PDB file of N, CA and C in Angstrom:
ATOM      1  N   LEU A  69       0.834  -1.183   0.000  1.00 45.00           N
ATOM      2  CA  LEU A  69       0.000   0.000   0.000  1.00 45.00           C
ATOM      3  C   LEU A  69       0.868   1.232   0.000  1.00 45.00           C
ATOM      4  N   ASN A  70       0.431   2.211  -0.704  1.00 49.00           N
ATOM      5  CA  ASN A  70       1.261   3.398  -0.881  1.00 49.00           C
ATOM      6  C   ASN A  70       1.201   4.373   0.272  1.00 49.00           C
ATOM      7  N   THR A  71       0.051   4.511   0.894  1.00 55.00           N
ATOM      8  CA  THR A  71      -0.071   5.467   1.985  1.00 55.00           C
ATOM      9  C   THR A  71      -0.332   4.739   3.292  1.00 55.00           C
ATOM     10  N   PRO A  72       0.277   5.198   4.366  1.00 58.00           N
ATOM     11  CA  PRO A  72       0.040   4.533   5.651  1.00 58.00           C
ATOM     12  C   PRO A  72      -1.390   4.783   6.122  1.00 58.00           C
ATOM     13  N   VAL A  73      -1.926   3.809   6.814  1.00 65.00           N
ATOM     14  CA  VAL A  73      -3.276   3.940   7.339  1.00 65.00           C
ATOM     15  C   VAL A  73      -3.288   4.972   8.456  1.00 65.00           C
ATOM     16  N   ARG A  74      -4.325   5.793   8.478  1.00 73.00           N
ATOM     17  CA  ARG A  74      -4.483   6.792   9.541  1.00 73.00           C
ATOM     18  C   ARG A  74      -5.347   6.168  10.615  1.00 73.00           C
ATOM     19  N   THR A  75      -4.718   5.636  11.636  1.00 75.00           N
ATOM     20  CA  THR A  75      -5.454   4.880  12.647  1.00 75.00           C
ATOM     21  C   THR A  75      -6.388   5.747  13.472  1.00 75.00           C
ATOM     22  N   ALA A  76      -6.130   7.056  13.548  1.00 75.00           N
ATOM     23  CA  ALA A  76      -7.001   7.945  14.311  1.00 75.00           C
ATOM     24  C   ALA A  76      -8.200   8.403  13.489  1.00 75.00           C
ATOM     25  N   ALA A  77      -8.209   8.058  12.209  1.00 82.00           N
ATOM     26  CA  ALA A  77      -9.299   8.492  11.336  1.00 82.00           C
ATOM     27  C   ALA A  77     -10.617   7.858  11.776  1.00 82.00           C
ATOM     28  N   VAL A  78     -11.658   8.652  11.750  1.00 86.00           N
ATOM     29  CA  VAL A  78     -12.995   8.201  12.156  1.00 86.00           C
ATOM     30  C   VAL A  78     -13.662   7.488  10.987  1.00 86.00           C
ATOM     31  N   ILE A  79     -14.321   6.365  11.285  1.00 83.00           N
ATOM     32  CA  ILE A  79     -15.065   5.647  10.259  1.00 83.00           C
ATOM     33  C   ILE A  79     -16.493   5.422  10.743  1.00 83.00           C
ATOM     34  N   ASP A  80     -17.413   5.360   9.792  1.00 81.00           N
ATOM     35  CA  ASP A  80     -18.816   5.100  10.096  1.00 81.00           C
ATOM     36  C   ASP A  80     -19.167   3.723   9.555  1.00 81.00           C
ATOM     37  N   LEU A  81     -19.068   2.717  10.416  1.00 84.00           N
ATOM     38  CA  LEU A  81     -19.335   1.352   9.978  1.00 84.00           C
ATOM     39  C   LEU A  81     -20.811   1.090   9.724  1.00 84.00           C
ATOM     40  N   ALA A  82     -21.684   1.940  10.219  1.00 82.00           N
ATOM     41  CA  ALA A  82     -23.119   1.708  10.070  1.00 82.00           C
ATOM     42  C   ALA A  82     -23.511   1.570   8.602  1.00 82.00           C
ATOM     43  N   THR A  83     -22.836   2.313   7.731  1.00 82.00           N
ATOM     44  CA  THR A  83     -23.183   2.268   6.312  1.00 82.00           C
ATOM     45  C   THR A  83     -22.733   0.973   5.648  1.00 82.00           C
ATOM     46  N   ARG A  84     -21.824   0.264   6.267  1.00 88.00           N
ATOM     47  CA  ARG A  84     -21.310  -0.992   5.701  1.00 88.00           C
ATOM     48  C   ARG A  84     -21.346  -2.124   6.735  1.00 88.00           C
ATOM     49  N   MET A  85     -22.318  -2.072   7.636  1.00 88.00           N
ATOM     50  CA  MET A  85     -22.369  -3.052   8.724  1.00 88.00           C
ATOM     51  C   MET A  85     -22.476  -4.485   8.203  1.00 88.00           C
ATOM     52  N   ASN A  86     -23.322  -4.726   7.216  1.00 90.00           N
ATOM     53  CA  ASN A  86     -23.460  -6.091   6.698  1.00 90.00           C
ATOM     54  C   ASN A  86     -22.151  -6.601   6.127  1.00 90.00           C
ATOM     55  N   ALA A  87     -21.448  -5.760   5.403  1.00 92.00           N
ATOM     56  CA  ALA A  87     -20.158  -6.150   4.832  1.00 92.00           C
ATOM     57  C   ALA A  87     -19.137  -6.410   5.933  1.00 92.00           C
ATOM     58  N   ALA A  88     -19.158  -5.570   6.960  1.00 93.00           N
ATOM     59  CA  ALA A  88     -18.221  -5.753   8.078  1.00 93.00           C
ATOM     60  C   ALA A  88     -18.518  -7.058   8.818  1.00 93.00           C
ATOM     61  N   GLN A  89     -19.780  -7.322   9.085  1.00 93.00           N
ATOM     62  CA  GLN A  89     -20.147  -8.552   9.796  1.00 93.00           C
ATOM     63  C   GLN A  89     -19.857  -9.794   8.963  1.00 93.00           C
ATOM     64  N   ALA A  90     -19.997  -9.685   7.646  1.00 94.00           N
ATOM     65  CA  ALA A  90     -19.673 -10.815   6.774  1.00 94.00           C
ATOM     66  C   ALA A  90     -18.175 -11.086   6.771  1.00 94.00           C
ATOM     67  N   LYS A  91     -17.386 -10.021   6.835  1.00 95.00           N
ATOM     68  CA  LYS A  91     -15.930 -10.159   6.819  1.00 95.00           C
ATOM     69  C   LYS A  91     -15.399 -10.621   8.171  1.00 95.00           C
ATOM     70  N   TRP A  92     -15.890 -10.015   9.254  1.00 96.00           N
ATOM     71  CA  TRP A  92     -15.380 -10.303  10.601  1.00 96.00           C
ATOM     72  C   TRP A  92     -16.522 -10.744  11.500  1.00 96.00           C
ATOM     73  N   ASP A  93     -16.948 -11.982  11.335  1.00 96.00           N
ATOM     74  CA  ASP A  93     -18.107 -12.479  12.084  1.00 96.00           C
ATOM     75  C   ASP A  93     -17.814 -12.783  13.551  1.00 96.00           C
ATOM     76  N   ARG A  94     -16.567 -12.751  13.948  1.00 97.00           N
ATOM     77  CA  ARG A  94     -16.238 -12.967  15.366  1.00 97.00           C
ATOM     78  C   ARG A  94     -16.447 -11.704  16.208  1.00 97.00           C
ATOM     79  N   LEU A  95     -16.567 -10.566  15.563  1.00 96.00           N
ATOM     80  CA  LEU A  95     -16.827  -9.326  16.301  1.00 96.00           C
ATOM     81  C   LEU A  95     -18.309  -9.275  16.650  1.00 96.00           C
ATOM     82  N   THR A  96     -18.602  -8.850  17.858  1.00 94.00           N
ATOM     83  CA  THR A  96     -19.983  -8.796  18.333  1.00 94.00           C
ATOM     84  C   THR A  96     -20.613  -7.445  18.005  1.00 94.00           C
ATOM     85  N   ALA A  97     -21.919  -7.367  18.198  1.00 91.00           N
ATOM     86  CA  ALA A  97     -22.622  -6.096  18.006  1.00 91.00           C
ATOM     87  C   ALA A  97     -22.035  -5.031  18.926  1.00 91.00           C
ATOM     88  N   ALA A  98     -21.675  -5.419  20.145  1.00 93.00           N
ATOM     89  CA  ALA A  98     -21.068  -4.476  21.090  1.00 93.00           C
ATOM     90  C   ALA A  98     -19.704  -4.006  20.586  1.00 93.00           C
ATOM     91  N   ASP A  99     -18.928  -4.912  19.982  1.00 94.00           N
ATOM     92  CA  ASP A  99     -17.640  -4.523  19.397  1.00 94.00           C
ATOM     93  C   ASP A  99     -17.852  -3.463  18.322  1.00 94.00           C
ATOM     94  N   TYR A 100     -18.781  -3.757  17.409  1.00 93.00           N
ATOM     95  CA  TYR A 100     -19.031  -2.809  16.315  1.00 93.00           C
ATOM     96  C   TYR A 100     -19.534  -1.471  16.835  1.00 93.00           C
ATOM     97  N   ALA A 101     -20.378  -1.496  17.861  1.00 91.00           N
ATOM     98  CA  ALA A 101     -20.913  -0.248  18.416  1.00 91.00           C
ATOM     99  C   ALA A 101     -19.809   0.611  19.023  1.00 91.00           C
ATOM    100  N   ALA A 102     -18.762  -0.028  19.527  1.00 93.00           N
ATOM    101  CA  ALA A 102     -17.676   0.700  20.184  1.00 93.00           C
ATOM    102  C   ALA A 102     -16.624   1.203  19.200  1.00 93.00           C
ATOM    103  N   ILE A 103     -16.603   0.678  17.995  1.00 93.00           N
ATOM    104  CA  ILE A 103     -15.576   1.048  17.018  1.00 93.00           C
ATOM    105  C   ILE A 103     -15.920   2.392  16.396  1.00 93.00           C
ATOM    106  N   ARG A 104     -15.021   3.348  16.577  1.00 91.00           N
ATOM    107  CA  ARG A 104     -15.211   4.695  16.024  1.00 91.00           C
ATOM    108  C   ARG A 104     -14.073   5.113  15.103  1.00 91.00           C
ATOM    109  N   THR A 105     -12.932   4.423  15.212  1.00 92.00           N
ATOM    110  CA  THR A 105     -11.755   4.801  14.418  1.00 92.00           C
ATOM    111  C   THR A 105     -11.204   3.581  13.692  1.00 92.00           C
ATOM    112  N   VAL A 106     -10.383   3.872  12.698  1.00 92.00           N
ATOM    113  CA  VAL A 106      -9.712   2.800  11.972  1.00 92.00           C
ATOM    114  C   VAL A 106      -8.850   1.992  12.938  1.00 92.00           C
ATOM    115  N   GLY A 107      -8.170   2.677  13.836  1.00 94.00           N
ATOM    116  CA  GLY A 107      -7.323   1.988  14.814  1.00 94.00           C
ATOM    117  C   GLY A 107      -8.106   1.043  15.710  1.00 94.00           C
ATOM    118  N   ALA A 108      -9.309   1.438  16.087  1.00 95.00           N
ATOM    119  CA  ALA A 108     -10.151   0.576  16.925  1.00 95.00           C
ATOM    120  C   ALA A 108     -10.590  -0.668  16.151  1.00 95.00           C
ATOM    121  N   LEU A 109     -10.889  -0.497  14.868  1.00 96.00           N
ATOM    122  CA  LEU A 109     -11.255  -1.653  14.045  1.00 96.00           C
ATOM    123  C   LEU A 109     -10.064  -2.588  13.889  1.00 96.00           C
ATOM    124  N   ILE A 110      -8.893  -2.025  13.647  1.00 96.00           N
ATOM    125  CA  ILE A 110      -7.677  -2.842  13.535  1.00 96.00           C
ATOM    126  C   ILE A 110      -7.446  -3.617  14.826  1.00 96.00           C
ATOM    127  N   ALA A 111      -7.558  -2.947  15.968  1.00 97.00           N
ATOM    128  CA  ALA A 111      -7.336  -3.606  17.255  1.00 97.00           C
ATOM    129  C   ALA A 111      -8.344  -4.732  17.489  1.00 97.00           C
ATOM    130  N   ALA A 112      -9.606  -4.501  17.123  1.00 97.00           N
ATOM    131  CA  ALA A 112     -10.632  -5.528  17.308  1.00 97.00           C
ATOM    132  C   ALA A 112     -10.345  -6.740  16.425  1.00 97.00           C
ATOM    133  N   VAL A 113      -9.981  -6.494  15.176  1.00 98.00           N
ATOM    134  CA  VAL A 113      -9.654  -7.593  14.264  1.00 98.00           C
ATOM    135  C   VAL A 113      -8.424  -8.340  14.773  1.00 98.00           C
ATOM    136  N   GLU A 114      -7.433  -7.591  15.197  1.00 97.00           N
ATOM    137  CA  GLU A 114      -6.199  -8.188  15.725  1.00 97.00           C
ATOM    138  C   GLU A 114      -6.506  -9.091  16.919  1.00 97.00           C
ATOM    139  N   ASN A 115      -7.312  -8.601  17.849  1.00 97.00           N
ATOM    140  CA  ASN A 115      -7.612  -9.350  19.077  1.00 97.00           C
ATOM    141  C   ASN A 115      -8.520 -10.548  18.838  1.00 97.00           C
ATOM    142  N   HIS A 116      -9.588 -10.374  18.090  1.00 97.00           N
ATOM    143  CA  HIS A 116     -10.560 -11.450  17.899  1.00 97.00           C
ATOM    144  C   HIS A 116     -10.063 -12.550  16.964  1.00 97.00           C
ATOM    145  N   TYR A 117      -9.105 -12.218  16.103  1.00 98.00           N
ATOM    146  CA  TYR A 117      -8.594 -13.206  15.153  1.00 98.00           C
ATOM    147  C   TYR A 117      -7.149 -13.600  15.433  1.00 98.00           C
ATOM    148  N   SER A 118      -6.578 -13.116  16.525  1.00 98.00           N
ATOM    149  CA  SER A 118      -5.199 -13.427  16.919  1.00 98.00           C
ATOM    150  C   SER A 118      -4.220 -13.193  15.770  1.00 98.00           C
ATOM    151  N   LEU A 119      -4.377 -12.058  15.117  1.00 98.00           N
ATOM    152  CA  LEU A 119      -3.505 -11.697  13.996  1.00 98.00           C
ATOM    153  C   LEU A 119      -2.400 -10.760  14.460  1.00 98.00           C
ATOM    154  N   PRO A 120      -1.247 -10.828  13.801  1.00 98.00           N
ATOM    155  CA  PRO A 120      -0.225  -9.819  14.058  1.00 98.00           C
ATOM    156  C   PRO A 120      -0.766  -8.450  13.642  1.00 98.00           C
ATOM    157  N   HIS A 121      -0.287  -7.411  14.284  1.00 96.00           N
ATOM    158  CA  HIS A 121      -0.784  -6.061  14.016  1.00 96.00           C
ATOM    159  C   HIS A 121      -0.681  -5.693  12.532  1.00 96.00           C
ATOM    160  N   ASP A 122       0.443  -6.018  11.914  1.00 96.00           N
ATOM    161  CA  ASP A 122       0.632  -5.677  10.502  1.00 96.00           C
ATOM    162  C   ASP A 122      -0.407  -6.355   9.612  1.00 96.00           C
ATOM    163  N   GLN A 123      -0.723  -7.605   9.897  1.00 97.00           N
ATOM    164  CA  GLN A 123      -1.709  -8.330   9.094  1.00 97.00           C
ATOM    165  C   GLN A 123      -3.108  -7.755   9.303  1.00 97.00           C
ATOM    166  N   ALA A 124      -3.463  -7.456  10.544  1.00 97.00           N
ATOM    167  CA  ALA A 124      -4.771  -6.857  10.824  1.00 97.00           C
ATOM    168  C   ALA A 124      -4.895  -5.504  10.131  1.00 97.00           C
ATOM    169  N   THR A 125      -3.813  -4.729  10.145  1.00 94.00           N
ATOM    170  CA  THR A 125      -3.812  -3.426   9.476  1.00 94.00           C
ATOM    171  C   THR A 125      -4.043  -3.585   7.986  1.00 94.00           C
ATOM    172  N   ARG A 126      -3.334  -4.507   7.364  1.00 94.00           N
ATOM    173  CA  ARG A 126      -3.517  -4.745   5.925  1.00 94.00           C
ATOM    174  C   ARG A 126      -4.937  -5.207   5.615  1.00 94.00           C
ATOM    175  N   ASP A 127      -5.458  -6.122   6.425  1.00 96.00           N
ATOM    176  CA  ASP A 127      -6.821  -6.623   6.197  1.00 96.00           C
ATOM    177  C   ASP A 127      -7.831  -5.489   6.245  1.00 96.00           C
ATOM    178  N   VAL A 128      -7.705  -4.626   7.241  1.00 95.00           N
ATOM    179  CA  VAL A 128      -8.638  -3.504   7.383  1.00 95.00           C
ATOM    180  C   VAL A 128      -8.463  -2.518   6.227  1.00 95.00           C
ATOM    181  N   GLU A 129      -7.227  -2.201   5.871  1.00 92.00           N
ATOM    182  CA  GLU A 129      -6.984  -1.273   4.759  1.00 92.00           C
ATOM    183  C   GLU A 129      -7.621  -1.779   3.467  1.00 92.00           C
ATOM    184  N   PHE A 130      -7.393  -3.055   3.156  1.00 93.00           N
ATOM    185  CA  PHE A 130      -7.951  -3.625   1.930  1.00 93.00           C
ATOM    186  C   PHE A 130      -9.473  -3.641   1.984  1.00 93.00           C
ATOM    187  N   TRP A 131     -10.026  -3.990   3.128  1.00 94.00           N
ATOM    188  CA  TRP A 131     -11.487  -4.036   3.259  1.00 94.00           C
ATOM    189  C   TRP A 131     -12.086  -2.642   3.078  1.00 94.00           C
ATOM    190  N   LEU A 132     -11.487  -1.630   3.703  1.00 92.00           N
ATOM    191  CA  LEU A 132     -11.991  -0.264   3.552  1.00 92.00           C
ATOM    192  C   LEU A 132     -12.028   0.135   2.079  1.00 92.00           C
ATOM    193  N   ARG A 133     -10.987  -0.212   1.354  1.00 90.00           N
ATOM    194  CA  ARG A 133     -10.951   0.113  -0.073  1.00 90.00           C
ATOM    195  C   ARG A 133     -11.993  -0.688  -0.851  1.00 90.00           C
ATOM    196  N   ASP A 134     -12.118  -1.976  -0.522  1.00 91.00           N
ATOM    197  CA  ASP A 134     -13.071  -2.836  -1.231  1.00 91.00           C
ATOM    198  C   ASP A 134     -14.505  -2.350  -1.100  1.00 91.00           C
ATOM    199  N   VAL A 135     -14.873  -1.878   0.081  1.00 90.00           N
ATOM    200  CA  VAL A 135     -16.259  -1.444   0.303  1.00 90.00           C
ATOM    201  C   VAL A 135     -16.449   0.039   0.029  1.00 90.00           C
ATOM    202  N   GLY A 136     -15.375   0.716  -0.325  1.00 87.00           N
ATOM    203  CA  GLY A 136     -15.481   2.142  -0.654  1.00 87.00           C
ATOM    204  C   GLY A 136     -15.772   3.021   0.543  1.00 87.00           C
ATOM    205  N   LEU A 137     -15.324   2.608   1.700  1.00 81.00           N
ATOM    206  CA  LEU A 137     -15.554   3.378   2.919  1.00 81.00           C
ATOM    207  C   LEU A 137     -14.363   4.283   3.155  1.00 81.00           C
ATOM    208  N   GLN A 138     -14.628   5.572   3.275  1.00 71.00           N
ATOM    209  CA  GLN A 138     -13.577   6.544   3.504  1.00 71.00           C
ATOM    210  C   GLN A 138     -13.440   6.837   4.989  1.00 71.00           C
ATOM    211  N   ALA A 139     -12.217   6.907   5.449  1.00 67.00           N
ATOM    212  CA  ALA A 139     -11.946   7.320   6.818  1.00 67.00           C
ATOM    213  C   ALA A 139     -11.806   8.829   6.839  1.00 67.00           C
ATOM    214  N   HIS A 140     -12.335   9.461   7.875  1.00 64.00           N
ATOM    215  CA  HIS A 140     -12.283  10.917   8.002  1.00 64.00           C
ATOM    216  C   HIS A 140     -11.321  11.300   9.102  1.00 64.00           C
ATOM    217  N   PRO A 141     -10.427  12.269   8.832  1.00 60.00           N
ATOM    218  CA  PRO A 141      -9.428  12.670   9.834  1.00 60.00           C
ATOM    219  C   PRO A 141     -10.067  13.303  11.061  1.00 60.00           C
TER     220      PRO A 141
END
């Protein structure tokens, strides 16, 4: 990826909740409700799937691009 992920960037998962739940079904409704930033989503994916931080970051970056979800600074 050419640009580093902005982990503090705010994301609105509500618009892509079905896609997020299909991708990361181990995250609970409470997890999704608490996620407000890209960094929080990365941390949740990292923790629930026991992934290294770099892999969780890549997974989230690719997913954000795939679903066309923009992070806001």
